[in-house]
Tab-separated table of C-alpha atoms in Angstrom:
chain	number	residue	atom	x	y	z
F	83	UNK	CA	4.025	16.275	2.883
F	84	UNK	CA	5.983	13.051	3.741
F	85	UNK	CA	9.429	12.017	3.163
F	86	UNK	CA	9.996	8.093	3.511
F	87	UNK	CA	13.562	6.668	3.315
F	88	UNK	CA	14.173	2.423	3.559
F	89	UNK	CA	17.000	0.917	1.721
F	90	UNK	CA	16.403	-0.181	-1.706
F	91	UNK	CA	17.528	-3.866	-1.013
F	92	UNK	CA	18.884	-6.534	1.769
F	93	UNK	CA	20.436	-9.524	1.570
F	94	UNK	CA	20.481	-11.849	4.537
F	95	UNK	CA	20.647	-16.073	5.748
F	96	UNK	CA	18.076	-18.522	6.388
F	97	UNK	CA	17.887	-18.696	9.962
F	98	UNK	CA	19.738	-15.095	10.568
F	99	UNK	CA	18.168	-12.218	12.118
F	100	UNK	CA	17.739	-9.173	9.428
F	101	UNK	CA	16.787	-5.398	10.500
F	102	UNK	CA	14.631	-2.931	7.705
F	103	UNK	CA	15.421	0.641	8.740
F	104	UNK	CA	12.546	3.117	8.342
F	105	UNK	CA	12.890	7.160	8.188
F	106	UNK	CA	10.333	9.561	7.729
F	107	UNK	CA	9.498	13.256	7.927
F	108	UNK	CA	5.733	14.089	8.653
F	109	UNK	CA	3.936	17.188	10.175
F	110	UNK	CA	1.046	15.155	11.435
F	111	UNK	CA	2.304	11.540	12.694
F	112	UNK	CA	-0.654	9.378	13.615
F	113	UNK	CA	1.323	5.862	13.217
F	114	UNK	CA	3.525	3.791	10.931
F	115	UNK	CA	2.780	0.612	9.241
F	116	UNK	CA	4.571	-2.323	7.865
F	117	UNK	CA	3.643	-4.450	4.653
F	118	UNK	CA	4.710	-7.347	2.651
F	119	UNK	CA	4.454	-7.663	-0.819
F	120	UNK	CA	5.569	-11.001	-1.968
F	121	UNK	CA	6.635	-10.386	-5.704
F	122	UNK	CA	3.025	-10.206	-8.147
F	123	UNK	CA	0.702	-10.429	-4.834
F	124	UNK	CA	-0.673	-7.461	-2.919
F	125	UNK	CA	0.824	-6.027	0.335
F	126	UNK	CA	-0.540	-7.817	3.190
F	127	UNK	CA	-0.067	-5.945	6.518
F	128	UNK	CA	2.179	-6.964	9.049
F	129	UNK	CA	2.813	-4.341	11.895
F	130	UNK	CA	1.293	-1.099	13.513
F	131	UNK	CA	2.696	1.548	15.497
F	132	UNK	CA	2.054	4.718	17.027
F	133	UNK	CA	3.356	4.958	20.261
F	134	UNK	CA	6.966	4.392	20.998
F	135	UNK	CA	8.837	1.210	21.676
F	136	UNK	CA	8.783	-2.581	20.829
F	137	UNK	CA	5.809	-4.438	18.978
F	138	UNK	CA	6.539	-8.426	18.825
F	139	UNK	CA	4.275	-10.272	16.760
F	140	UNK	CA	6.220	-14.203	16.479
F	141	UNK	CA	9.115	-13.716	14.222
F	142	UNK	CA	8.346	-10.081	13.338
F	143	UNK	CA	8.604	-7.291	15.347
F	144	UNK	CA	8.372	-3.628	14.990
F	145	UNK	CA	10.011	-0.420	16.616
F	146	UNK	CA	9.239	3.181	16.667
F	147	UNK	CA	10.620	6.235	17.645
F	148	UNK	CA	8.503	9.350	17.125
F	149	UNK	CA	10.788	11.689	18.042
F	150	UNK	CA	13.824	10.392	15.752
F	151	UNK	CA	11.356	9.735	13.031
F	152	UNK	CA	12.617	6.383	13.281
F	153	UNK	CA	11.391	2.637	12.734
F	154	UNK	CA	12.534	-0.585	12.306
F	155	UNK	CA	11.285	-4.161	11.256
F	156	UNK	CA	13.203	-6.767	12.701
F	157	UNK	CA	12.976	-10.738	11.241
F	158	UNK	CA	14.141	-13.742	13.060
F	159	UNK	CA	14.952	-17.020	12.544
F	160	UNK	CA	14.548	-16.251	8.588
F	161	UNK	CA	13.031	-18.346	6.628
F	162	UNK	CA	13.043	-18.290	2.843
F	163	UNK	CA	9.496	-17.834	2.089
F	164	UNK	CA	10.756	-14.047	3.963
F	165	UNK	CA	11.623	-13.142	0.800
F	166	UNK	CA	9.927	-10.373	-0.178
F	167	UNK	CA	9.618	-6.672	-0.479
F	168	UNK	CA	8.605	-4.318	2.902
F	169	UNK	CA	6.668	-1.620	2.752
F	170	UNK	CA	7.111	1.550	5.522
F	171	UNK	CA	3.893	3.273	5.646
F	172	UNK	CA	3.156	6.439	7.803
F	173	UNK	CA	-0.294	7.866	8.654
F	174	UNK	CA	-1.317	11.184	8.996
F	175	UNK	CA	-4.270	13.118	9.670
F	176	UNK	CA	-5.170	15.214	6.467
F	177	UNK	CA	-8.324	17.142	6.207
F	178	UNK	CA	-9.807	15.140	8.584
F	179	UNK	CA	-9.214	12.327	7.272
F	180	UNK	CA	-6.043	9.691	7.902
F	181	UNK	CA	-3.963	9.321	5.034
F	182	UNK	CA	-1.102	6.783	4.463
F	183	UNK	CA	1.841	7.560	2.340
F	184	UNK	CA	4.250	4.131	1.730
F	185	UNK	CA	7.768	4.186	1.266
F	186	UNK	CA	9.475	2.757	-1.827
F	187	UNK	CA	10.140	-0.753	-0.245
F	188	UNK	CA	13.285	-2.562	0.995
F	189	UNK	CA	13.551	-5.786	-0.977
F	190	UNK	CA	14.885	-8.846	1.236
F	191	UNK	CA	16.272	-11.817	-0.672
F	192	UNK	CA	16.737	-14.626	1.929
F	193	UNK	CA	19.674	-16.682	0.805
F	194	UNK	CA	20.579	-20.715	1.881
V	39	UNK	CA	-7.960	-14.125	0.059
V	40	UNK	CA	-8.211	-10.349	1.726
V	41	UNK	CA	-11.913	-9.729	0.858
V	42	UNK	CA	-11.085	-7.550	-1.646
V	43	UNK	CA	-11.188	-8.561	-5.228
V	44	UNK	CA	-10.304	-6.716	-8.481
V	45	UNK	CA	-11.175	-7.191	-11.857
V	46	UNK	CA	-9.641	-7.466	-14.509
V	47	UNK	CA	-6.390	-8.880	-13.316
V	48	UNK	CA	-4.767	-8.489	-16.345
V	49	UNK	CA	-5.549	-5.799	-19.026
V	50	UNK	CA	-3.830	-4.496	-22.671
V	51	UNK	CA	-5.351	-1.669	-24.084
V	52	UNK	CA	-4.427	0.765	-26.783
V	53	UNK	CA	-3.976	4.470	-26.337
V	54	UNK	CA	-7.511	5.336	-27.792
V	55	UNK	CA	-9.171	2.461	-25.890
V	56	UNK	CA	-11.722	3.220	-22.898
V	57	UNK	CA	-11.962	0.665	-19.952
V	58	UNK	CA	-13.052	0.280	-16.695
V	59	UNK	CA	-11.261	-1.596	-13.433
V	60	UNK	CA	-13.750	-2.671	-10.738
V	61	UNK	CA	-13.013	-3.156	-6.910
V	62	UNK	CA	-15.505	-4.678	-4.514
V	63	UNK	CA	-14.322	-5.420	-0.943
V	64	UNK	CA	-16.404	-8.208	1.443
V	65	UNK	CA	-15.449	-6.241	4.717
V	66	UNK	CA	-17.963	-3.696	5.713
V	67	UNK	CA	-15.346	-1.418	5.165
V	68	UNK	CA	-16.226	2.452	4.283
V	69	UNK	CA	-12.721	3.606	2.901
V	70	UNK	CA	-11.225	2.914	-0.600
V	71	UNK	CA	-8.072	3.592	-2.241
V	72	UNK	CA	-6.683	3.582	-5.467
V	73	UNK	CA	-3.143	3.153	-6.146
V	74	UNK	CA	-0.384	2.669	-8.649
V	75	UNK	CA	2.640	0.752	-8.770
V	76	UNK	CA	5.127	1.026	-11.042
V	77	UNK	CA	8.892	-0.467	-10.755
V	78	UNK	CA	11.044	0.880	-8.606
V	79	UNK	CA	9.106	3.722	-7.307
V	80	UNK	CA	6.794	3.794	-4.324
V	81	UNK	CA	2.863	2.670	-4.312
V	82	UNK	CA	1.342	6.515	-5.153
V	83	UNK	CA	-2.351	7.234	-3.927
V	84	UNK	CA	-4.399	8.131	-6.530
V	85	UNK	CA	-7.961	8.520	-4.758
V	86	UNK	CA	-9.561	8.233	-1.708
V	87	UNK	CA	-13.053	7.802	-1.109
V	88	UNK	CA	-15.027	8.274	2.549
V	89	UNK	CA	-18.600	6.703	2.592
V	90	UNK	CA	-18.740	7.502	-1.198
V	91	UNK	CA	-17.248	10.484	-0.817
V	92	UNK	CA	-13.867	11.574	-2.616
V	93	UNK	CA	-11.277	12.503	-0.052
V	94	UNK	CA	-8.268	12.985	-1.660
V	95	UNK	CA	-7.260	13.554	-5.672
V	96	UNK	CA	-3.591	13.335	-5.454
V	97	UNK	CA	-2.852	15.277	-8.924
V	98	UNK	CA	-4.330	12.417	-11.106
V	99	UNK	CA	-4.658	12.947	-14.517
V	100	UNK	CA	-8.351	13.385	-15.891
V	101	UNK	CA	-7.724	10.808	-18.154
V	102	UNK	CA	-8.383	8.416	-14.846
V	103	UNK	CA	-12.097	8.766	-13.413
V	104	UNK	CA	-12.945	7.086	-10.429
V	105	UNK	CA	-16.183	6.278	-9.430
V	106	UNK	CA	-17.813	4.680	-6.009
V	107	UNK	CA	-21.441	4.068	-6.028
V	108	UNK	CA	-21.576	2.374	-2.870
V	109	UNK	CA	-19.040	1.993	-0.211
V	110	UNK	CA	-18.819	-1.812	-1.073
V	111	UNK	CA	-17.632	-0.879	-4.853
V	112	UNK	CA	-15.161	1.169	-6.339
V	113	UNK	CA	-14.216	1.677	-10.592
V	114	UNK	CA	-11.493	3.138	-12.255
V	115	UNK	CA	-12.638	4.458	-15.385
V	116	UNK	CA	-9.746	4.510	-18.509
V	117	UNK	CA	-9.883	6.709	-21.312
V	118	UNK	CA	-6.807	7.878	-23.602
V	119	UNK	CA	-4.120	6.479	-21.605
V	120	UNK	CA	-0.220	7.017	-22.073
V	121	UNK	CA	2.656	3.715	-22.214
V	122	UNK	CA	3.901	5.216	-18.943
V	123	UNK	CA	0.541	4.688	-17.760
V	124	UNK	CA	1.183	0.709	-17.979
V	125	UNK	CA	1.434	-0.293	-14.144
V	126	UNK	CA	0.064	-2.691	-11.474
V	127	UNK	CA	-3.255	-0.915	-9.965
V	128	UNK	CA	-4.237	-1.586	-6.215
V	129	UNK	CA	-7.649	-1.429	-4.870
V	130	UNK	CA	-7.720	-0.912	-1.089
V	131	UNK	CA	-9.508	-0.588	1.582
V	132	UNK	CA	-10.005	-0.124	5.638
V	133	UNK	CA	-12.221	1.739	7.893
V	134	UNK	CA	-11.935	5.103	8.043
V	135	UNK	CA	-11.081	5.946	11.504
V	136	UNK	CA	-9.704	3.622	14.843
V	137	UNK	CA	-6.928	3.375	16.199
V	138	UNK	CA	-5.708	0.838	13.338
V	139	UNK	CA	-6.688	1.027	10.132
V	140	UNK	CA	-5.007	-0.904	8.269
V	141	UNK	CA	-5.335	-1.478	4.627
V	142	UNK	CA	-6.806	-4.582	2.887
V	143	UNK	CA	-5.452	-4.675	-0.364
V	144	UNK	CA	-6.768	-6.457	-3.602
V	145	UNK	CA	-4.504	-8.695	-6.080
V	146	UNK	CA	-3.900	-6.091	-8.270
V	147	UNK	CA	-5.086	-4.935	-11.941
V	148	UNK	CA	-2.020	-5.559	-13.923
V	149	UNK	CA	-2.529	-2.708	-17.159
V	150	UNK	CA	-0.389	-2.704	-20.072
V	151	UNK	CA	-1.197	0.546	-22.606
V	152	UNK	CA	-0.088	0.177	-26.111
Protein backbone atom coordinates (compact mmCIF):
# COMPACT_ATOMS: atom_id res chain seq x y z
CA UNK A 1 0.00 0.00 0.00
CA UNK A 2 0.73 3.79 -0.23
CA UNK A 3 0.92 6.44 2.27
CA UNK A 4 0.66 10.10 0.74
CA UNK A 5 1.16 13.15 3.02
CA UNK A 6 0.76 17.11 1.40
CA UNK A 7 -0.50 19.81 3.59
CA UNK A 8 -4.11 20.36 3.69
CA UNK A 9 -3.84 24.11 2.62
CA UNK A 10 -1.35 27.17 1.53
CA UNK A 11 -1.69 30.52 1.43
CA UNK A 12 0.69 32.61 -0.62
CA UNK A 13 1.08 36.35 -2.91
CA UNK A 14 0.53 37.14 -6.38
CA UNK A 15 3.83 37.28 -7.79
CA UNK A 16 5.57 35.16 -4.76
CA UNK A 17 7.16 31.93 -5.16
CA UNK A 18 5.08 29.03 -3.17
CA UNK A 19 6.54 25.33 -2.49
CA UNK A 20 3.79 22.04 -2.15
CA UNK A 21 5.65 19.41 -0.13
CA UNK A 22 4.97 15.80 -1.15
CA UNK A 23 5.68 12.50 1.11
CA UNK A 24 5.01 9.12 0.33
CA UNK A 25 5.67 5.53 1.36
CA UNK A 26 5.50 2.89 -1.54
CA UNK A 27 7.04 -0.65 -2.02
CA UNK A 28 7.07 -0.36 -5.76
CA UNK A 29 7.91 3.41 -6.88
CA UNK A 30 7.58 3.77 -10.63
CA UNK A 31 7.07 7.79 -10.57
CA UNK A 32 5.12 10.64 -9.02
CA UNK A 33 2.72 12.94 -10.60
CA UNK A 34 1.35 16.35 -10.10
CA UNK A 35 -2.33 17.61 -10.82
CA UNK A 36 -4.48 20.60 -10.69
CA UNK A 37 -7.89 20.65 -9.91
CA UNK A 38 -9.31 24.06 -10.23
CA UNK A 39 -12.43 23.99 -7.84
CA UNK A 40 -15.68 21.91 -9.90
CA UNK A 41 -13.21 20.99 -12.98
CA UNK A 42 -11.21 17.79 -13.30
CA UNK A 43 -7.47 17.41 -12.46
CA UNK A 44 -5.47 18.31 -15.36
CA UNK A 45 -1.85 17.03 -15.17
CA UNK A 46 0.95 19.12 -14.66
CA UNK A 47 4.30 17.27 -13.82
CA UNK A 48 6.03 13.75 -14.03
CA UNK A 49 8.78 12.25 -12.27
CA UNK A 50 10.65 9.24 -11.77
CA UNK A 51 14.10 9.78 -11.66
CA UNK A 52 15.66 12.14 -9.23
CA UNK A 53 16.21 15.85 -9.45
CA UNK A 54 14.68 19.05 -11.04
CA UNK A 55 11.78 19.07 -13.74
CA UNK A 56 11.08 22.86 -15.01
CA UNK A 57 8.18 23.23 -17.06
CA UNK A 58 7.69 27.59 -17.27
CA UNK A 59 6.43 28.61 -13.94
CA UNK A 60 6.07 25.07 -12.53
CA UNK A 61 8.57 22.86 -11.64
CA UNK A 62 8.86 19.59 -9.96
CA UNK A 63 11.44 17.73 -7.62
CA UNK A 64 11.96 14.24 -6.54
CA UNK A 65 13.83 12.36 -4.27
CA UNK A 66 13.35 8.59 -4.33
CA UNK A 67 15.27 7.78 -1.65
CA UNK A 68 13.68 10.40 0.95
CA UNK A 69 10.32 9.63 -0.49
CA UNK A 70 10.27 13.15 -1.15
CA UNK A 71 8.72 15.72 -3.76
CA UNK A 72 8.01 19.06 -4.24
CA UNK A 73 6.01 21.46 -6.62
CA UNK A 74 7.40 24.71 -6.78
CA UNK A 75 5.21 27.97 -8.39
CA UNK A 76 6.68 31.18 -9.48
CA UNK A 77 5.79 34.40 -10.22
CA UNK A 78 2.09 33.43 -8.89
CA UNK A 79 -0.56 34.40 -10.49
CA UNK A 80 -4.12 34.27 -9.21
CA UNK A 81 -5.70 32.03 -11.63
CA UNK A 82 -2.88 29.48 -9.41
CA UNK A 83 -5.47 29.07 -7.23
CA UNK A 84 -6.32 25.80 -6.96
CA UNK A 85 -5.99 22.46 -5.34
CA UNK A 86 -2.63 20.01 -6.15
CA UNK A 87 -2.78 16.70 -6.38
CA UNK A 88 0.55 14.27 -5.41
CA UNK A 89 0.13 11.14 -7.24
CA UNK A 90 2.56 8.11 -7.03
CA UNK A 91 2.71 5.13 -9.44
CA UNK A 92 3.38 1.77 -8.79
CA UNK A 93 3.59 -1.39 -10.49
CA UNK A 94 0.71 -3.73 -9.17
CA UNK A 95 -0.02 -7.01 -10.73
CA UNK A 96 1.45 -6.00 -13.67
CA UNK A 97 -0.15 -3.32 -14.11
CA UNK A 98 0.80 0.59 -13.00
CA UNK A 99 -1.42 1.90 -10.54
CA UNK A 100 -1.67 5.54 -9.24
CA UNK A 101 -2.74 6.33 -5.78
CA UNK A 102 -3.32 10.50 -5.26
CA UNK A 103 -2.80 12.25 -2.22
CA UNK A 104 -5.53 14.28 -0.50
CA UNK A 105 -4.52 17.66 -2.16
CA UNK A 106 -2.84 20.86 -0.87
CA UNK A 107 -5.24 23.72 -1.55
CA UNK A 108 -3.37 27.08 -2.66
CA UNK A 109 -5.36 30.29 -2.33
CA UNK A 110 -3.31 33.00 -4.15
CA UNK A 111 -3.96 36.25 -2.37
CA UNK A 112 -3.46 40.20 -3.92
CA UNK B 1 -11.61 19.82 -23.41
CA UNK B 2 -9.40 16.50 -22.35
CA UNK B 3 -11.09 14.04 -24.78
CA UNK B 4 -12.83 12.54 -22.24
CA UNK B 5 -16.43 13.26 -21.64
CA UNK B 6 -18.92 12.06 -18.97
CA UNK B 7 -22.43 11.93 -18.80
CA UNK B 8 -24.57 12.89 -16.82
CA UNK B 9 -22.84 15.81 -15.24
CA UNK B 10 -25.19 16.23 -12.74
CA UNK B 11 -27.43 13.46 -11.21
CA UNK B 12 -30.16 13.14 -7.99
CA UNK B 13 -31.37 9.90 -7.41
CA UNK B 14 -33.22 8.22 -4.61
CA UNK B 15 -31.98 5.29 -2.61
CA UNK B 16 -34.14 2.69 -4.60
CA UNK B 17 -33.33 4.35 -7.95
CA UNK B 18 -31.04 2.46 -10.64
CA UNK B 19 -28.81 4.60 -13.03
CA UNK B 20 -26.10 4.45 -15.17
CA UNK B 21 -22.89 7.05 -15.67
CA UNK B 22 -21.21 6.76 -19.10
CA UNK B 23 -17.49 7.65 -19.98
CA UNK B 24 -16.18 7.73 -23.53
CA UNK B 25 -12.63 9.07 -24.09
CA UNK B 26 -11.46 10.44 -27.90
CA UNK B 27 -7.74 9.33 -27.25
CA UNK B 28 -7.00 5.88 -28.40
CA UNK B 29 -6.38 5.26 -25.00
CA UNK B 30 -6.72 1.47 -23.57
CA UNK B 31 -6.87 2.25 -19.72
CA UNK B 32 -9.91 3.52 -17.68
CA UNK B 33 -10.48 4.52 -14.25
CA UNK B 34 -13.16 5.17 -12.07
CA UNK B 35 -12.93 7.34 -9.17
CA UNK B 36 -14.64 9.11 -6.34
CA UNK B 37 -14.30 12.31 -4.75
CA UNK B 38 -15.73 13.30 -1.85
CA UNK B 39 -14.73 16.52 0.40
CA UNK B 40 -11.87 16.52 2.10
CA UNK B 41 -10.62 13.12 1.46
CA UNK B 42 -8.41 11.95 -1.37
CA UNK B 43 -9.67 10.89 -5.11
CA UNK B 44 -10.15 6.79 -4.23
CA UNK B 45 -9.85 4.30 -7.30
CA UNK B 46 -12.69 2.42 -7.68
CA UNK B 47 -11.90 0.29 -10.98
CA UNK B 48 -9.50 -0.21 -13.42
CA UNK B 49 -9.96 -1.62 -16.66
CA UNK B 50 -6.94 -2.95 -19.24
CA UNK B 51 -8.16 -3.44 -22.92
CA UNK B 52 -11.63 -4.29 -21.41
CA UNK B 53 -10.30 -6.07 -18.89
CA UNK B 54 -10.89 -5.31 -15.02
CA UNK B 55 -7.59 -4.71 -13.31
CA UNK B 56 -8.21 -3.61 -10.10
CA UNK B 57 -11.63 -3.68 -7.69
CA UNK B 58 -10.48 -1.60 -4.88
CA UNK B 59 -13.19 -2.97 -2.21
CA UNK B 60 -16.19 -1.34 -4.07
CA UNK B 61 -19.40 -2.04 -2.97
CA UNK B 62 -21.60 -4.35 -5.32
CA UNK B 63 -24.06 -1.87 -5.30
CA UNK B 64 -21.56 -0.08 -8.07
CA UNK B 65 -21.14 -2.26 -11.39
CA UNK B 66 -18.87 -1.18 -13.87
CA UNK B 67 -18.94 -2.13 -17.22
CA UNK B 68 -16.45 -1.51 -20.43
CA UNK B 69 -17.56 -2.86 -23.67
CA UNK B 70 -14.93 -1.39 -25.63
CA UNK B 71 -11.81 0.30 -24.62
CA UNK B 72 -13.28 3.66 -25.98
CA UNK B 73 -16.36 3.37 -23.33
CA UNK B 74 -16.71 2.85 -19.85
CA UNK B 75 -20.38 2.80 -17.44
CA UNK B 76 -20.94 2.91 -13.98
CA UNK B 77 -23.96 1.11 -13.26
CA UNK B 78 -26.12 2.48 -9.85
CA UNK B 79 -28.39 0.45 -7.99
CA UNK B 80 -29.51 0.97 -4.18
CA UNK B 81 -27.17 3.61 -3.31
CA UNK B 82 -26.46 5.14 0.27
CA UNK B 83 -26.44 9.45 1.08
CA UNK B 84 -22.73 8.88 1.74
CA UNK B 85 -22.62 7.63 -1.63
CA UNK B 86 -23.40 11.37 -2.95
CA UNK B 87 -19.90 12.45 -4.48
CA UNK B 88 -18.20 13.87 -7.62
CA UNK B 89 -17.33 10.67 -9.96
CA UNK B 90 -14.18 10.84 -12.31
CA UNK B 91 -13.80 8.98 -15.46
CA UNK B 92 -10.15 8.59 -16.50
CA UNK B 93 -8.04 7.46 -18.68
CA UNK B 94 -4.26 6.91 -20.19
CA UNK B 95 -2.37 4.23 -21.84
CA UNK B 96 -1.52 1.49 -20.04
CA UNK B 97 2.14 1.30 -20.07
CA UNK B 98 5.22 4.08 -21.16
CA UNK B 99 7.21 5.75 -19.46
CA UNK B 100 4.35 8.48 -18.75
CA UNK B 101 1.10 7.74 -18.40
CA UNK B 102 -0.57 10.21 -17.35
CA UNK B 103 -4.21 10.45 -16.70
CA UNK B 104 -6.84 12.31 -18.82
CA UNK B 105 -9.56 13.00 -16.70
CA UNK B 106 -13.31 13.77 -17.56
CA UNK B 107 -15.46 16.80 -15.98
CA UNK B 108 -16.88 14.82 -13.52
CA UNK B 109 -20.45 13.13 -12.73
CA UNK B 110 -21.61 15.19 -9.89
CA UNK B 111 -24.27 12.41 -7.88
CA UNK B 112 -26.44 13.43 -5.18
CA UNK B 113 -28.44 10.17 -3.45
CA UNK B 114 -31.53 10.97 -1.58
Amino acid sequence: GQNIDQPTEMTATEGAIVQINCTYQTSGFNGLFWYQQHAGEAPTFLSYNVLDGLEEKGRFSSFLSRSKGYSYLLLKELQMKDSASYLCAVREFAGGYQKVTFGTGTKLQVIP
Amino acid sequence: ETGVTQTPRHLVMGMTNKKSLKCEQHLGHNAMYWYKQSAKKPLELMFVYNFKEQTENNSVPSRFSPECPNSSHLFLHLHTLQPEDSALYLCASSHPSGANNEQFFGPGTRLTVL
